[in-house]
Short mmCIF file of C-alpha atoms in Angstrom, two decimals:
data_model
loop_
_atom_site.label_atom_id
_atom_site.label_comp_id
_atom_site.label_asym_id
_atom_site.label_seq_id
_atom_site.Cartn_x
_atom_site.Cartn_y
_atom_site.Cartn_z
CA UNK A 1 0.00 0.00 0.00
CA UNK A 2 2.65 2.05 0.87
CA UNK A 3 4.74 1.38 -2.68
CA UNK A 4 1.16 2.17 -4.52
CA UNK A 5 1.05 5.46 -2.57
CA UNK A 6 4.65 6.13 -3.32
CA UNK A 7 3.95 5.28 -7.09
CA UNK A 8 1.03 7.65 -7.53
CA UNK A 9 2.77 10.84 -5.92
CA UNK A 10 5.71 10.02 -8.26
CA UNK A 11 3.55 9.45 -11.03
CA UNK A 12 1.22 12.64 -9.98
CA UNK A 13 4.50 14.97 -10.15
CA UNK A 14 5.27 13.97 -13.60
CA UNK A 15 1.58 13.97 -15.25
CA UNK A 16 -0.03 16.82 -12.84
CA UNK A 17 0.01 18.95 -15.75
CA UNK A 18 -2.16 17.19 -17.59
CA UNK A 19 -4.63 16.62 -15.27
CA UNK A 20 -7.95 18.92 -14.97
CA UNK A 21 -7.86 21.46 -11.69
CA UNK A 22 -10.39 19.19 -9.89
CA UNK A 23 -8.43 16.53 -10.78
CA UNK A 24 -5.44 17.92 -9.02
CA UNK A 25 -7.35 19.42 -6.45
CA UNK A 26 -8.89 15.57 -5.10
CA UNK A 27 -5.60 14.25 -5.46
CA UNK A 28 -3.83 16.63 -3.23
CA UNK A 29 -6.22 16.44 -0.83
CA UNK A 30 -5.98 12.63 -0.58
CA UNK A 31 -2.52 11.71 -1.42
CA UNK A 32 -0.78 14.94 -0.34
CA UNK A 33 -2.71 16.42 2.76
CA UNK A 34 -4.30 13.19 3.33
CA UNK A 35 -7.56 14.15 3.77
CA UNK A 36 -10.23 10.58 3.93
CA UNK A 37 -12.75 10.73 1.50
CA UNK A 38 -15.16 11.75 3.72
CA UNK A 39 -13.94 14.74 4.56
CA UNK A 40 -12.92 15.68 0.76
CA UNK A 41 -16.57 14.85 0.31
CA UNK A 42 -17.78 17.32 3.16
CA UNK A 43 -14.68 20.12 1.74
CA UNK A 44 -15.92 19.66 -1.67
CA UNK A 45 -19.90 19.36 -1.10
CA UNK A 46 -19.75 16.16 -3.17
CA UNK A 47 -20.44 12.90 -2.82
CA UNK A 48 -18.00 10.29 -0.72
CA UNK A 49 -18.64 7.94 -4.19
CA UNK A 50 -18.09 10.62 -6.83
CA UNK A 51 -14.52 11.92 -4.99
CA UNK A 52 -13.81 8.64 -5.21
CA UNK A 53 -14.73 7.60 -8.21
CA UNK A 54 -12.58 10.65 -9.89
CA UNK A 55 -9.53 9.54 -7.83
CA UNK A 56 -9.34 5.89 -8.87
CA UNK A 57 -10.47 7.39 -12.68
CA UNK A 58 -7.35 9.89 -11.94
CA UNK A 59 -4.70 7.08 -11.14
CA UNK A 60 -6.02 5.04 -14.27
CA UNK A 61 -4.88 8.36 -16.02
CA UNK A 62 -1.70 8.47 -14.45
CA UNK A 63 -0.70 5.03 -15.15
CA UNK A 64 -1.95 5.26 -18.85
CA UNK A 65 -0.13 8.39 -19.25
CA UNK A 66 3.20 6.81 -17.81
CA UNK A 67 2.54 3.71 -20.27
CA UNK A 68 2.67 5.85 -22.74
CA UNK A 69 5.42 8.07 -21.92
CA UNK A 70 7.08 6.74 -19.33
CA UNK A 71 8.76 9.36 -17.44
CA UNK A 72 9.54 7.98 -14.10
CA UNK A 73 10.48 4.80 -15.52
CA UNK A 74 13.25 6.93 -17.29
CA UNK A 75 13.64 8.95 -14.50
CA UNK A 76 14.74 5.92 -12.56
CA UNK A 77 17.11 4.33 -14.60
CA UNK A 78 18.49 8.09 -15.38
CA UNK A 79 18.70 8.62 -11.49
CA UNK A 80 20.08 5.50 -11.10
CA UNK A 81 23.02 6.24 -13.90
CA UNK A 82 23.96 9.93 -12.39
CA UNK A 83 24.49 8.23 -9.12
CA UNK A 84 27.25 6.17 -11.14
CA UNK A 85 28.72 9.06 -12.57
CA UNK A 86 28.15 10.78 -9.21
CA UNK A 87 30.32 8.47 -7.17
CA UNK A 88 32.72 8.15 -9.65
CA UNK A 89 32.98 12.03 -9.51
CA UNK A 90 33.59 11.64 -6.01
CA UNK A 91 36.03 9.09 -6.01
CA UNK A 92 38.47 11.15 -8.58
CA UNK A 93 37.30 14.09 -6.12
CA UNK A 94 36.15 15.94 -9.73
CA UNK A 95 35.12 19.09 -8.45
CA UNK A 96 33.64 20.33 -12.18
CA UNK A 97 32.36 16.68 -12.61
CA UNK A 98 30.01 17.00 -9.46
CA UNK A 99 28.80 20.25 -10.34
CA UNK A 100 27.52 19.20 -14.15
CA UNK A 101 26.04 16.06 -12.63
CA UNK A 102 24.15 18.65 -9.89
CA UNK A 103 23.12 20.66 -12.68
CA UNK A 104 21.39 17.37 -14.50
CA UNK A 105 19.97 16.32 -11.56
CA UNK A 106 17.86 19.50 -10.86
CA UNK A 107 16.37 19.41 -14.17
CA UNK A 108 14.68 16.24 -13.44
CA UNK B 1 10.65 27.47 -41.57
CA UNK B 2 13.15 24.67 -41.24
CA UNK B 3 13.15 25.72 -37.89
CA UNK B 4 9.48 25.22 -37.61
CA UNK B 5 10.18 21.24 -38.97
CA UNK B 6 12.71 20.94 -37.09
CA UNK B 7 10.69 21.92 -33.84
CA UNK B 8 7.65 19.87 -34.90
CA UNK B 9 9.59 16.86 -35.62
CA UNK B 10 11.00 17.10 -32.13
CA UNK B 11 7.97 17.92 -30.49
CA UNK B 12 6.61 14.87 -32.22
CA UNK B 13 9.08 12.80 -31.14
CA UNK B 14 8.00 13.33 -27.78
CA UNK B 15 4.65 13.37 -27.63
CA UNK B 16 3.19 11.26 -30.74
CA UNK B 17 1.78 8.51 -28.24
CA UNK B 18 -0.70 10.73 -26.59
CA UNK B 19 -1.87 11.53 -30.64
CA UNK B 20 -5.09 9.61 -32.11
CA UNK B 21 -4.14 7.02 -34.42
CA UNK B 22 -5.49 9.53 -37.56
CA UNK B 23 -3.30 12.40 -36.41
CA UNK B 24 0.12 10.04 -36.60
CA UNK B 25 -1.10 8.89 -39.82
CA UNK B 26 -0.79 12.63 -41.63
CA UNK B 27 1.74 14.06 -39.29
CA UNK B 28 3.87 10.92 -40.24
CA UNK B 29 2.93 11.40 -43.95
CA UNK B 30 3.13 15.61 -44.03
CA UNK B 31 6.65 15.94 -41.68
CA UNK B 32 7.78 12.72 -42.17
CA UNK B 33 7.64 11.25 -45.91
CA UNK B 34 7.13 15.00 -47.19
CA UNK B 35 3.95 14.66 -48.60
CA UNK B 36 1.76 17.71 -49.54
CA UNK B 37 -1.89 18.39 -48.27
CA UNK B 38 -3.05 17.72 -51.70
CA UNK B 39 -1.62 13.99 -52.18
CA UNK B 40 -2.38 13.04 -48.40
CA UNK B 41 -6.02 14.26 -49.53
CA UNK B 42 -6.11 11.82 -52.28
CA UNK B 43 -4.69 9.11 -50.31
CA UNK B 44 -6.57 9.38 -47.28
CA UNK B 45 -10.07 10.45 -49.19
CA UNK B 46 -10.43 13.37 -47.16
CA UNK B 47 -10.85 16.94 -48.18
CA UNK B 48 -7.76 18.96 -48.23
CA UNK B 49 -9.23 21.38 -46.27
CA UNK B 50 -9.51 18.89 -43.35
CA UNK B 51 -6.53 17.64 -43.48
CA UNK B 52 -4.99 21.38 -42.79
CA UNK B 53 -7.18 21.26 -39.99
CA UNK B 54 -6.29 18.46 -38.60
CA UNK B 55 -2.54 19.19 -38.82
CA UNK B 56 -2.24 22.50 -37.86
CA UNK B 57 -4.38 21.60 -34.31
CA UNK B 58 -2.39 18.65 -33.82
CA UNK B 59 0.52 21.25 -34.01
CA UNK B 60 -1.28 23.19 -31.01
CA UNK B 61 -1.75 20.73 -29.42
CA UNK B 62 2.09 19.36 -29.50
CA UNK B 63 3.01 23.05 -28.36
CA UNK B 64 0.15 22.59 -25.46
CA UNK B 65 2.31 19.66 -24.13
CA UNK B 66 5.15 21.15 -24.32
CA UNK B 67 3.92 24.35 -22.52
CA UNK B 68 3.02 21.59 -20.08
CA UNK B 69 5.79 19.11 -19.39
CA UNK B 70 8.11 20.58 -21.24
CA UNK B 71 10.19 17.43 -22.35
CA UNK B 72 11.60 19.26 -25.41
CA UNK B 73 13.08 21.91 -23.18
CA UNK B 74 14.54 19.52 -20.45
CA UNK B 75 16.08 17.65 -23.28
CA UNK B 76 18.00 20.53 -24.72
CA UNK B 77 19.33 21.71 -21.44
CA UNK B 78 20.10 17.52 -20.33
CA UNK B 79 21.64 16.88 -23.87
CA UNK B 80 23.97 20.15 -23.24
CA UNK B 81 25.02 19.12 -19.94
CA UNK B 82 25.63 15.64 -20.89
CA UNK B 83 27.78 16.69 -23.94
CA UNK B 84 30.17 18.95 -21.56
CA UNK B 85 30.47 16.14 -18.80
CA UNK B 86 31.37 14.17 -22.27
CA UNK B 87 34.13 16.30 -22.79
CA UNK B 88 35.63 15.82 -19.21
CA UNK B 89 35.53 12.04 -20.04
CA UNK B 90 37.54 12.70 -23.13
CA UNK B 91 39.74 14.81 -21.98
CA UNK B 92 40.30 12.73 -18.51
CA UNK B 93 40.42 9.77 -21.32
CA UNK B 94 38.17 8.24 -18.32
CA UNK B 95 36.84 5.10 -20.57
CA UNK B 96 34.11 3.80 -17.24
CA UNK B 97 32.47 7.80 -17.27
CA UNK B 98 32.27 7.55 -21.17
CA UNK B 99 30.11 4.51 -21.14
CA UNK B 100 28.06 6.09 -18.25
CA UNK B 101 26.86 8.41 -20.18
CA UNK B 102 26.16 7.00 -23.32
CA UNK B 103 24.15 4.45 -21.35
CA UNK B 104 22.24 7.92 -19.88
CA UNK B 105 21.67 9.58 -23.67
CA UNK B 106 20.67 6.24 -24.93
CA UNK B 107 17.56 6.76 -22.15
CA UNK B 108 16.38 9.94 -23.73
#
């Protein structure tokens, strides 16, 4: 549950752009402030059912969108790769190395 | 107006999987094999007119995703960063960073 939680905020900071603004709003609520759907439902004035039926329809999104695009997937492996580099920055204590693989990173 | 290809093509690149199947088909055949409105008419057995249509939104809307998640942008600054750490590695003649980051462009 946890790893499904962790998935969808990674997958909501990639894709949160193309979601609608009560899209984003519901998922905020939930995953970020982590509101129950009962009291999204008495924020919101709409039903427990319909907040959650937009939620689960909002993850579906999320996980088509990443099927098609796959940005965190990439993300990862990229990630995963500039710690490589990183290290091996560190071990030849590169000071300019370091600071170009800082500057990739914060693109992400 | 090369420029304008050249930004289309790119934009395309990133973003052709959340296009309908119809769009691909004449932004493949207009950008890609060069056809003109006229023969993609004739091919497809739809009015010239719509075609234009057609193209020119799914040119909005390839410019709305960027505006949005801006993958054409990150990859320009990534791809320029990557290319001076690239030049360390030569000039270090460090053969283990080299393949690091060719393993991180082949991910874009």
């Amino acid at each position: 549950m946890l790893d499904r939680t962790t998935r969808i905020n990674a997958l909501y900071d990639f894709y949160q752009e193309l979601l609608t603004e009560k899209q984003r709003s519901y998922m905020e609520m939930y995953y970020l402030e982590d509101f129950s759907l009962g009291e999204i439902s008495e924020t919101s004035n709409v039903s427990r059912q319909a907040i959650y039926d937009n939620i689960r329809r909002t993850e579906q999104m999320l996980e088509e969108y990443e099927q098609k695009l796959g940005l965190y997937q990439k993300f990862l492996v990229r990630q995963s790769l500039l710690k490589e580099i990183s290290e091996i920055a560190d071990e030849r204590n590169d000071e300019q190395l370091k600071m170009k693989i800082e500057a990739i990173i914060e693109i992400e």
